XYZ file of C-alpha atoms in Angstrom:
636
model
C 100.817 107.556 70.292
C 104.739 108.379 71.736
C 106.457 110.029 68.712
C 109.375 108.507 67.101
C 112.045 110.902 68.520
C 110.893 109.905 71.798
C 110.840 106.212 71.137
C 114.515 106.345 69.798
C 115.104 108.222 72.883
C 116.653 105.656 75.139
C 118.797 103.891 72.147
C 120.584 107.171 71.597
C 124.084 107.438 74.144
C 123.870 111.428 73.501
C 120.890 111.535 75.544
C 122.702 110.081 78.312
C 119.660 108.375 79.879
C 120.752 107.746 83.196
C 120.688 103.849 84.656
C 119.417 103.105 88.311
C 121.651 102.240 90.993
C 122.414 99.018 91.947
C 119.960 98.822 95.224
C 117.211 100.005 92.704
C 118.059 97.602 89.736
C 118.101 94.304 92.008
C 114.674 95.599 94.423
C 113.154 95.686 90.809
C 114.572 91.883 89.273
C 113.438 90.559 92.807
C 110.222 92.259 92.523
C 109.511 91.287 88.876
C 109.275 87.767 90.220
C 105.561 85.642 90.934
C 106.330 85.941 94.467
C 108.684 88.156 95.606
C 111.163 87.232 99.157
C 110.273 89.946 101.355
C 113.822 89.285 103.110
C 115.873 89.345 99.997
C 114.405 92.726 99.788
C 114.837 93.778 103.120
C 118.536 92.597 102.847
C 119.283 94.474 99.730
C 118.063 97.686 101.304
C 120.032 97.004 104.404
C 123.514 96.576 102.188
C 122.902 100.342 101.977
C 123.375 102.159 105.620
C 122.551 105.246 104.308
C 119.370 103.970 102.583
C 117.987 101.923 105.433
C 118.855 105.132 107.914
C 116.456 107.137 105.667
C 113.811 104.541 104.744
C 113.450 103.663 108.906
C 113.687 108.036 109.566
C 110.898 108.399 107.346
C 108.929 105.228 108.620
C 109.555 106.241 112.098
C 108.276 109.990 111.414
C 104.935 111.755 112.701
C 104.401 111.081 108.305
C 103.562 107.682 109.121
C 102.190 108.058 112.928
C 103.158 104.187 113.846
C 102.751 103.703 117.290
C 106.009 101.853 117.997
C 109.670 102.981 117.167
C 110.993 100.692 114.173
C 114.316 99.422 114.139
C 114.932 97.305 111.067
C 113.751 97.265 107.350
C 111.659 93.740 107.707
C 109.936 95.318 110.703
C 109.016 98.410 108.307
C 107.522 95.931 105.777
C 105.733 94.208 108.508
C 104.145 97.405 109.619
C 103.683 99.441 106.262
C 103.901 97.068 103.615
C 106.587 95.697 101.283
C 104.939 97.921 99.009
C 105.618 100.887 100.730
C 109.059 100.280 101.490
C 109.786 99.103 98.303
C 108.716 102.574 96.537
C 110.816 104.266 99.341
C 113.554 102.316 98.655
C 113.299 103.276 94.841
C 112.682 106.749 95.286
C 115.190 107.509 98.008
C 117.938 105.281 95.538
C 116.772 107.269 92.703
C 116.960 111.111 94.631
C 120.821 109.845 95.732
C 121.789 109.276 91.751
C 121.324 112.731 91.092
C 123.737 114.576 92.527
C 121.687 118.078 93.967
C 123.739 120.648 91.876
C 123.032 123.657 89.658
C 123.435 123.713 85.758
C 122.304 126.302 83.601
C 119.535 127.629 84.727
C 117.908 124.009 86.709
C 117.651 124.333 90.070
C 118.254 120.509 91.294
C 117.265 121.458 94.483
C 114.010 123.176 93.596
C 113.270 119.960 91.550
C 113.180 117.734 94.672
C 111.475 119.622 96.937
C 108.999 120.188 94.018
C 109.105 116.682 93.722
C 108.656 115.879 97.355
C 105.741 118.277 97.295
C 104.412 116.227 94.386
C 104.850 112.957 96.337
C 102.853 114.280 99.986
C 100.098 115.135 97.604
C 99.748 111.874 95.363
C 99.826 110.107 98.281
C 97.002 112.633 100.197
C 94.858 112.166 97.421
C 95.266 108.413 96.846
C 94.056 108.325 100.748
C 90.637 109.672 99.929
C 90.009 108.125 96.408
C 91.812 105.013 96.417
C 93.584 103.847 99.580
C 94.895 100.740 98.159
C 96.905 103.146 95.817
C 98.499 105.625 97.943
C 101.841 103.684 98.687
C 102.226 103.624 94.893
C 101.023 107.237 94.535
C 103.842 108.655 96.790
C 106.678 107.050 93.844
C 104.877 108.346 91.414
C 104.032 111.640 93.034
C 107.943 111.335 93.162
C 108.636 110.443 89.736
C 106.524 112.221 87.873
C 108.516 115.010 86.572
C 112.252 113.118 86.365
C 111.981 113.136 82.748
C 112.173 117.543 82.800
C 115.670 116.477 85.283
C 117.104 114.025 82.445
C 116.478 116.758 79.753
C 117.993 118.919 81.688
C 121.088 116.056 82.311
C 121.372 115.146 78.506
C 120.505 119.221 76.498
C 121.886 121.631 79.531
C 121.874 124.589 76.972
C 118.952 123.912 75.232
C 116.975 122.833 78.599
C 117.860 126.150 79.764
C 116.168 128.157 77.084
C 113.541 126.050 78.082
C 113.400 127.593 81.368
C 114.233 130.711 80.194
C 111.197 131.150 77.483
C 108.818 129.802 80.282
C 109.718 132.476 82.845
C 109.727 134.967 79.821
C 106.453 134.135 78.374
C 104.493 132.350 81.399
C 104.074 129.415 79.722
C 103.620 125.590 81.219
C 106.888 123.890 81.438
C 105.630 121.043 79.080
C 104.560 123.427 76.245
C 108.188 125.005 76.387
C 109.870 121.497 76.254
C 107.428 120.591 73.005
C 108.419 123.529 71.560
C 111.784 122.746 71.682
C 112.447 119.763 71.334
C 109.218 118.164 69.751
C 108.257 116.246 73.240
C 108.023 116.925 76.905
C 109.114 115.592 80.212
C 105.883 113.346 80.923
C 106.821 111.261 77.510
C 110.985 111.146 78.722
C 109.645 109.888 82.285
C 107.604 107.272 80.698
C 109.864 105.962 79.032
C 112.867 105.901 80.980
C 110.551 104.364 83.655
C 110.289 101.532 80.877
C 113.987 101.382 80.179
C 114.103 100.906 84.003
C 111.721 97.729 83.725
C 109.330 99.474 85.453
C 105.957 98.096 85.375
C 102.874 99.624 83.397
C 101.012 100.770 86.096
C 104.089 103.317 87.174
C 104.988 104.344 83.563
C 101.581 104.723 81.519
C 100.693 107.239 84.275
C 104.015 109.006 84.538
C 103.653 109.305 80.530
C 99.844 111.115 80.564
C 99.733 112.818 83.774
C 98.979 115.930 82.286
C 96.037 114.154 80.330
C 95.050 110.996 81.803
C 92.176 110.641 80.105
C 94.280 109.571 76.857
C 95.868 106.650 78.396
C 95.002 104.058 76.552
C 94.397 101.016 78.893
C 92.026 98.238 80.119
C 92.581 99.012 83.754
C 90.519 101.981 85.528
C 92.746 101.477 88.120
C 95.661 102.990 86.067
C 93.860 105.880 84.890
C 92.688 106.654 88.351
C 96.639 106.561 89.113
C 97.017 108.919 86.355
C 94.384 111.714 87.375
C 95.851 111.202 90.915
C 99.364 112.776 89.487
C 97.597 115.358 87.140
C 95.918 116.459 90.923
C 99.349 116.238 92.960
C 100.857 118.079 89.715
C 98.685 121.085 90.321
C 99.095 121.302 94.229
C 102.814 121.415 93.705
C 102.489 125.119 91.952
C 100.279 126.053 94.087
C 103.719 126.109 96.713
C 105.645 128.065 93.892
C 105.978 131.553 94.834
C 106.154 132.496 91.139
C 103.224 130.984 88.892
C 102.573 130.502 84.935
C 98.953 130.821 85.802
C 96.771 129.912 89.070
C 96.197 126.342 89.659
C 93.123 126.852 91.687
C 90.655 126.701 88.834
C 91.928 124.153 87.405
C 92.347 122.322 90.621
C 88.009 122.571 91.473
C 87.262 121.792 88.055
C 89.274 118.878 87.783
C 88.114 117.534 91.168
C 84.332 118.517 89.624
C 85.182 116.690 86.301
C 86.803 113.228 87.876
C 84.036 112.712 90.125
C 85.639 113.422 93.306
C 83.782 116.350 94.444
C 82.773 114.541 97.488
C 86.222 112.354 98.251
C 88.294 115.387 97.880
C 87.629 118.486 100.432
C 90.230 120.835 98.655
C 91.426 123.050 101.469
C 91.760 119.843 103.392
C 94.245 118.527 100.849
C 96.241 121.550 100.708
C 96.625 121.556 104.727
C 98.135 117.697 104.799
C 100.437 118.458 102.052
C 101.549 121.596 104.085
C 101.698 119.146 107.310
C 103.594 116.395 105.246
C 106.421 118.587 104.025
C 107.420 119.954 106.869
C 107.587 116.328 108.311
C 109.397 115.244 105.035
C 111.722 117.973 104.258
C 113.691 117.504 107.294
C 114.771 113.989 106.302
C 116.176 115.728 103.090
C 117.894 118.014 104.782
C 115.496 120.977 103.225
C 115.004 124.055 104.921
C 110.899 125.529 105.539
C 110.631 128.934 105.743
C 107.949 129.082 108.030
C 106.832 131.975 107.829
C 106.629 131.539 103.501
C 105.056 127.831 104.375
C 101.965 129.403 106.767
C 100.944 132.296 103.430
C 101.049 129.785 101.005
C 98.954 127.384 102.564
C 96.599 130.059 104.053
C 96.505 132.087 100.341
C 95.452 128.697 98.851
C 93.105 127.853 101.112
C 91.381 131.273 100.467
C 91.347 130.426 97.117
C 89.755 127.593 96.838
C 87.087 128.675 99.197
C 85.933 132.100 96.748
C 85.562 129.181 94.384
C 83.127 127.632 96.404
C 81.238 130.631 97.311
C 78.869 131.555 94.687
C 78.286 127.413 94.337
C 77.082 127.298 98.201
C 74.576 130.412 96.994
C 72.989 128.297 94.344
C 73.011 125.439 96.834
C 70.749 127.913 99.530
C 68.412 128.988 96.525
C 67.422 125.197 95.734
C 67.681 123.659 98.905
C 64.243 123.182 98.877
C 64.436 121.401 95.787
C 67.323 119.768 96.821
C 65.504 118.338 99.559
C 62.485 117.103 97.627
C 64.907 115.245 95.413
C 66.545 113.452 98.149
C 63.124 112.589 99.393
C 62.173 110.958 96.141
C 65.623 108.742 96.335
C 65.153 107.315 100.026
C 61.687 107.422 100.524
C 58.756 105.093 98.631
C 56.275 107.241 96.821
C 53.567 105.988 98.060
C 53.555 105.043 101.994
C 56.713 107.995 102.254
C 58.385 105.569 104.395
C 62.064 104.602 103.613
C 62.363 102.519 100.299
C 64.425 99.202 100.064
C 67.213 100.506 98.659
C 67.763 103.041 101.542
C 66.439 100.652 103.618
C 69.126 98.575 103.093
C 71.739 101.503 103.358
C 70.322 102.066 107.453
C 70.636 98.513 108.338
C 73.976 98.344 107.288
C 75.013 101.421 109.446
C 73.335 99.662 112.653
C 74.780 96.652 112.321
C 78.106 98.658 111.997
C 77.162 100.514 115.225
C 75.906 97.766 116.770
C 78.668 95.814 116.405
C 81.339 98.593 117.541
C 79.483 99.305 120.942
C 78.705 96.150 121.383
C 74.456 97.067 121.841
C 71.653 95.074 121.145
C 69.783 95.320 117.525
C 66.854 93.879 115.991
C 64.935 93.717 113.133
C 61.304 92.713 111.786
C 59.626 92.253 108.801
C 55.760 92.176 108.884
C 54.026 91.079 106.304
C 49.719 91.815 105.749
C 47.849 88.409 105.742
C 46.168 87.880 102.709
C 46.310 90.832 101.196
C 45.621 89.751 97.437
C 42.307 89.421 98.799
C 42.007 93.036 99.626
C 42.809 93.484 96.117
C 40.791 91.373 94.462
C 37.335 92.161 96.662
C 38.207 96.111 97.178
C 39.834 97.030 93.999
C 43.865 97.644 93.511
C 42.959 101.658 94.736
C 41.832 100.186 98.277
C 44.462 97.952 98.841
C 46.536 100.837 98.178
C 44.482 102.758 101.077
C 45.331 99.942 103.101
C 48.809 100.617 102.563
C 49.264 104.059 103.323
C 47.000 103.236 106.800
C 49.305 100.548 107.690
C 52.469 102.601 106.642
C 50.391 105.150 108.985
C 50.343 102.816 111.843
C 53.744 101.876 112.053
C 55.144 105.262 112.555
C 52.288 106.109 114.950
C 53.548 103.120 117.060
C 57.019 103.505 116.834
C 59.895 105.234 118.425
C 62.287 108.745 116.734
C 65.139 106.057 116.605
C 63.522 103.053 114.547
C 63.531 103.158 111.021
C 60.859 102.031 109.061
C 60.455 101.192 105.330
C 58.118 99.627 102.710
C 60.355 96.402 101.914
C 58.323 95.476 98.864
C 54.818 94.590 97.795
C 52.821 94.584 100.984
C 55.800 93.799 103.495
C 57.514 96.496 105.572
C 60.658 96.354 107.917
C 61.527 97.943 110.934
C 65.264 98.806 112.488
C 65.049 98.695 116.319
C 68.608 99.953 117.159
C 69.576 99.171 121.040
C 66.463 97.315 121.640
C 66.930 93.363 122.542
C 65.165 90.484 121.616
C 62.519 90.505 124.249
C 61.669 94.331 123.943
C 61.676 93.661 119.842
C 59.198 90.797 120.637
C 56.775 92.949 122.602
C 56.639 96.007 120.664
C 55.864 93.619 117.263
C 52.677 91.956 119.541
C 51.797 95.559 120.607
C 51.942 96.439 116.685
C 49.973 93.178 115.898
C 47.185 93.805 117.793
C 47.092 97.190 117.255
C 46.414 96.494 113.427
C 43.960 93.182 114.702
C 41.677 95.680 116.469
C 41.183 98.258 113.903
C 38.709 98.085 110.839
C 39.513 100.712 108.197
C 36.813 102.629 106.612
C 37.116 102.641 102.643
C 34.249 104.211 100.754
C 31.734 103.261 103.516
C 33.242 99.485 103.448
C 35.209 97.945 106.651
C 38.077 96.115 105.841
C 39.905 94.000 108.858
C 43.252 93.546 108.313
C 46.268 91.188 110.264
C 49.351 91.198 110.117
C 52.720 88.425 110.585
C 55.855 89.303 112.340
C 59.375 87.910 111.621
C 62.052 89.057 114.463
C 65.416 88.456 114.782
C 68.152 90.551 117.190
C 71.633 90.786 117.238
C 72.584 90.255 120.959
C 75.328 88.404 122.969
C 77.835 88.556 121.051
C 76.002 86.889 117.915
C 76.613 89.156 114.521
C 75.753 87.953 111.397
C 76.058 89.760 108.291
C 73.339 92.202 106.540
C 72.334 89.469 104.549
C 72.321 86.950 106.908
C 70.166 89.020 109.341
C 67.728 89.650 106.493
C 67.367 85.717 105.479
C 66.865 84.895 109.796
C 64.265 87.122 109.975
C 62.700 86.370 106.655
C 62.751 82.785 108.000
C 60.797 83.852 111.358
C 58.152 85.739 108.933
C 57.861 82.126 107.585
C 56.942 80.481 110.581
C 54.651 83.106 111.526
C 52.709 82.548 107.734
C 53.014 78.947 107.989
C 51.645 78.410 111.583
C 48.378 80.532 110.780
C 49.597 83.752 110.345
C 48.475 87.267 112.413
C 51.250 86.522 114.811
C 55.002 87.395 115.621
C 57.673 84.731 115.578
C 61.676 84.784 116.281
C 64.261 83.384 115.003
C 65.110 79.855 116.178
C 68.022 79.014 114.380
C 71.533 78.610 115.625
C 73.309 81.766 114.791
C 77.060 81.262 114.176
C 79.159 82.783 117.173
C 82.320 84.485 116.353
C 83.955 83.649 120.171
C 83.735 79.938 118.761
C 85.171 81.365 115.409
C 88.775 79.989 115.469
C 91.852 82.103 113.312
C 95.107 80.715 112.904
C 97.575 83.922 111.901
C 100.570 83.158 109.361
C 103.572 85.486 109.151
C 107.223 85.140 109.260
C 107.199 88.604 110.837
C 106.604 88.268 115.000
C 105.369 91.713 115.720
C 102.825 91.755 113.052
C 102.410 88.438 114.434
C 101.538 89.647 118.216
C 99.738 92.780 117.248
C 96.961 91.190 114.778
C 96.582 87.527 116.856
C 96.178 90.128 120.182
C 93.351 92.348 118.504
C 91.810 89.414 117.279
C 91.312 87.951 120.489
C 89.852 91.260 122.021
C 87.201 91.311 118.861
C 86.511 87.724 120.347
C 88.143 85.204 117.979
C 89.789 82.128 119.462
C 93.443 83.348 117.726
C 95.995 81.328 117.264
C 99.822 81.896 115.533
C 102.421 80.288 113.579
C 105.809 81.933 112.367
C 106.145 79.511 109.078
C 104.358 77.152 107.229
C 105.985 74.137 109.072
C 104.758 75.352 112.238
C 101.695 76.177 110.904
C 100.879 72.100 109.571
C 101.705 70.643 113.250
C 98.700 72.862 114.504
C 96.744 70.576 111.850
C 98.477 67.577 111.669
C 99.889 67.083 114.837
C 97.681 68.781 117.197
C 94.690 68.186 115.432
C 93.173 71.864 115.832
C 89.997 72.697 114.877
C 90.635 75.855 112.523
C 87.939 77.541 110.486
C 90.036 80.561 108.869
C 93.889 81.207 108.169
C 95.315 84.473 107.540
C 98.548 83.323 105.668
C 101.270 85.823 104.016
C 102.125 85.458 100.438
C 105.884 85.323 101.065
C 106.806 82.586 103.926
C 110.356 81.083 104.184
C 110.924 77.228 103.528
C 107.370 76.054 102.452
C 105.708 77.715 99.379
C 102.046 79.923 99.460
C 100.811 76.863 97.151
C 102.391 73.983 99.572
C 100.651 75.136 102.339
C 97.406 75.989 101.155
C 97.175 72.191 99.470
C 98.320 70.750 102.520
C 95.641 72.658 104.604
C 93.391 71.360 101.837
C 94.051 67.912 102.294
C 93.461 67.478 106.110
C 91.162 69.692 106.523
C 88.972 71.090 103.896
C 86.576 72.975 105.771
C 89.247 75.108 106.608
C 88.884 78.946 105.216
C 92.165 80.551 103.639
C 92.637 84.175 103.253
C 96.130 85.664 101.678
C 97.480 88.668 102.577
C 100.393 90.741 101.142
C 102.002 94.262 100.913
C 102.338 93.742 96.860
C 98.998 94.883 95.171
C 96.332 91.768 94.236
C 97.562 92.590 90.309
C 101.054 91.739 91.359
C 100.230 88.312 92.492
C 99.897 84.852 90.816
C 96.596 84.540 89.819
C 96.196 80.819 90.258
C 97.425 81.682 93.888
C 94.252 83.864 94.511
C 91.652 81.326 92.513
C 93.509 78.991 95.376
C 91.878 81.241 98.245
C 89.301 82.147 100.035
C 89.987 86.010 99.916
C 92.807 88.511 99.438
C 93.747 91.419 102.259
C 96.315 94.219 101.282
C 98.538 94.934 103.632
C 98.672 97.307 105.917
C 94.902 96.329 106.470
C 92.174 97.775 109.305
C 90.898 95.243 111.533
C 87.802 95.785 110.499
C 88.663 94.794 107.101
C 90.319 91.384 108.509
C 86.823 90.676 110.827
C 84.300 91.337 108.040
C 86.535 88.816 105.779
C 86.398 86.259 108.367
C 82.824 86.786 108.881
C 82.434 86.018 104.610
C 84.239 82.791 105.408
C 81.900 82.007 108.846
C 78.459 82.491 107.349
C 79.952 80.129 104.235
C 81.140 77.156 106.725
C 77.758 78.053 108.672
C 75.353 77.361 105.322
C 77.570 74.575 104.405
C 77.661 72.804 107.759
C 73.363 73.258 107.444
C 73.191 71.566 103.575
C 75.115 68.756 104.687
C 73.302 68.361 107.942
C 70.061 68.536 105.940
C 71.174 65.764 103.988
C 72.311 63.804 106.789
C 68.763 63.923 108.163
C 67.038 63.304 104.223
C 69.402 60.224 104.409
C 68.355 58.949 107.437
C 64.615 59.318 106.722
């Protein structure tokens, strides 16, 4: 609960609670809007030649690492996001309102660089835990402590016995404020961030960053948001030369307590924030002491480490343990081959290789013939002999690189990475009548045994999902079962081809334009492009293309998101829509994304864009076999 005092905060003149610029007050009307004009944007930034000279020197700095110089703030959008230029464009606005002076005892210049500091670490940090937040993290990162520079503004004396007792007494900066004035910066931040018309998401976490886990909301996503500033608070005194107490600790157990132990490598952190700065600083016209910079970083890095140490003891002492226990959660108890679960986890990672090199894959799933029977002549303890001699088998048989698991019940699976169809299709006959041959001794009893074989390989281009790959060679297992089992069958079906797969690219923005219609073409989709939504219809209408997906941006000039999504609708239904957008998917109409077939955040990986087109492809691909399978049930 905000106390009273701090509630009647912004109503009182005295506290002269300072109002935005003009540049900041209309980016945030515009973007308070269902869908906000990415060029209205861009042209209120550019009124300001100062502002667009910074926002383009940062976006063109090794910070970002584009591979192409930009030269105008629409291009930045196109390339980083309207998100990201948006919060630049707010920060920057908001750094140039306060005049960098010295009152009292406030450094204003020590403020923004610990700011800045504060920024290069929300953002490394959002990176590794949530990378759809970091372009909101580095505002934040920003804006997290302006409510210790409006104090500061509003009670100059009184802000600088503040200082003075926390120097004196080593003391956090927030206790001193309570002390004195009954609330701290956090709660002034919050809710000037409010009086801004900032939304929830930037001021609930600007309010508890020093305890996030009060905050009081629905969304994880904002208390993620606020553990990422409590982080980036701690990394900025770890850069002051003069310290209430050492972050460190508090650092590795807060990483320990959020869960991030294995997102976060500390040290790692601490080097990009030293890298950042001294790419950032520059642009602000702040001086690095190099020398200063290098035994910070270093001194912090040692730091961390001696925290680590007696932790990687403990870890030597029980590796055996360790070991056993990671056993028991990958491998099935009884055969010890990989379980399903882990199972699941490997195929995933070949299909990922396979898919990036370009090699051959297959799978199979056997299954034992009648093996109820073995159960119900032998007893439950001999079919569970069988089993383990089966399990046995398989890993006699088979290569270091396969992967082999118990799938469920009596069926296992087998990975063949770089291993076609036809080499998948002998080694499952060598493996059939390998098990055909043998009888297996139980308690002086023979028991023959055969087995079906299901294959299916990813080759020539063909590359189905995990599930899909799964269902085509569960199908093939089928066949085998069905046409009198002990044998090995492959898939027949038509697998969907992605060359075929046609994309038609929607964006007002022509390099973004080129550069994702280009690499979509080299991943082998037939790519097509349109620069609005007019242009965009003719391919439909007019030139009657044949389009299964559209990548369309959420902001296009002339013809509405909705407009052109209906009209896509209505001649060709089939047709596969995916939105994408710099704002975040909580900014965005959500009638608009109920209207779609998916939702990309911009700037997005390739690899994001390909497996969202692939959702869409196996979907027309099932559909397209329902309805012919009616066709045919209609004609019989």
């Amino acid at each position: 609960m905000v106390p009273s005092t701090v509630r009647e905060f912004a109503s009182i003149k005295a506290i002269k609670l300072p109002t935005l610029p003009g540049i900041a007050i209309k980016i945030i009307e515009v973007m308070q809007r269902e869908s906000p004009n990415r060029k209205e944007i861009a042209e209120i930034i550019s009124c300001d030649p100062s502002l667009s000279a910074k926002i383009l020197q940062t976006v063109n700095s090794p910070y970002y690492g584009l591979p192409t110089k930009i030269g105008e703030i629409n291009q930045a959008m196109a390339f980083i996001g309207l998100n990201a230029v948006k919060n630049l464009a707010l920060g920057f606005s908001l750094i140039k309102s306060f005049q960098l002076k010295k009152r009292v005892s406030f450094d204003y210049g020590q403020f923004w660089k610990d700011s800045l500091i504060g920024a290069v670490a929300a953002k490394a940090i959002a990176d590794r835990v949530n990378r759809h937040l970091a372009d909101d993290a580095f505002f934040l990162g920003l804006l997290q402590n302006i409510g210790s520079l409006i104090m500061a503004e509003s009670f100059p004396e009184k802000y600088g016995t503040v200082i003075s007792r926390m120097k004196a007494e080593s003391i956090s900066l927030h206790q001193a404020e309570y002390d004195e004035f009954g609330f701290d910066h956090s709660e002034v931040g919050e809710n000037s961030s409010k009086y801004w018309g900032l939304p929830d998401s930037i001021s609930l976490p600007i309010g508890l960053h020093h305890c996030p886990e009060r905050i009081e909301s629905t969304s994880g996503e904002i208390e993620c948001r606020g553990k990422i500033l409590c982080l980036s608070s701690l990394y900025i005194d770890i850069f002051k030369i003069k310290k209430s107490e050492d972050p460190c600790p508090l650092i590795d157990g807060l990483i320990n307590k959020y869960g991030y132990s294995e997102l976060l490598d500390k040290t790692a952190i601490v080097e990009k924030i030293g890298e950042g700065t001294k790419l950032i600083f520059p642009i602000f016209e702040i001086a690095v002491d190099e020398r200063k910079h290098i035994q910070i970083i270093e001194t912090a890095k040692n730091e961390l480490s001696k925290l680590s140490t007696s932790l990687i003891e403990q870890i030597h002492i029980q590796e055996k343990s360790l070991q056993t226990l990671k056993n028991q959660v990958v491998r099935d108890s009884m055969t010890e081959l990989y379980n399903h679960e882990h199972f699941l986890q490997l195929l995933r990672e070949e299909v990922e290789r396979a898919t990036r090199y370009k090699t051959p894959l297959s799978l199979i799933l056997a299954d034992i013939d009648h093996f109820k029977l073995v159960n119900d002549f032998y007893g439950h303890l001999a079919g569970d002999f069988v089993l383990k001699y089966i399990a046995l088998n398989l890993q006699s048989l088979s290569r270091e690189s396969d992967h082999i698991a118990r799938y469920g019940g009596e069926e296992f699976a087998i990975i063949l990475p770089s291993t076609p169809l036809d080499g998948a299709q002998l080694f499952g006959e060598r493996l059939r009548k390998a098990i055909s041959s043998t009888k297996i001794n139980y308690n002086g009893k023979s028991i023959g045994i055969t087995m079906s074989f299901g294959i299916v390989s990813l080759e020539n281009n063909l590359r189905p999902d995990v599930e899909g790959l799964i269902k085509m060679a569960d199908e093939a297992l089928y066949e085998a079962k069905n046409s009198g089992r002990n044998k090995c069958c492959c898939y027949q079906g038509i697998i969907p081809d992605h060359a075929l797969h046609s994309v038609l690219v929607i964006d007002d923005e022509e390099a973004l334009l080129i550069t994702v219609t280009k690499m979509l073409s080299r991943l082998g989709f037939d790519a097509r492009s349109a620069k609005n939504g007019q242009e965009a219809i003719d391919h439909f209408s007019i030139h009657h293309e044949k389009i299964d997906t559209v990548l369309l941006d959420i902001v296009m000039p002339g013809m509405s998101t909705k407009e052109i999504i209906k009209t896509i609708r209505k001649i060709r239904p089939e047709t596969r829509v995916l939105l994408a957008s710099g704002l975040g998917v909580d900014q965005i109409e959500k009638d608009l994304i109920k209207e779609s077939d998916g939702f990309l955040s911009k700037p997005f990986l390739m690899s994001e864009l390909s497996q969202e087109i692939a959702k869409n492809q196996k979907k027309s691909y099932l559909k397209s076999k329902i309805e012919k399978g009616k066709r045919v049930s209609t004609a019989s």
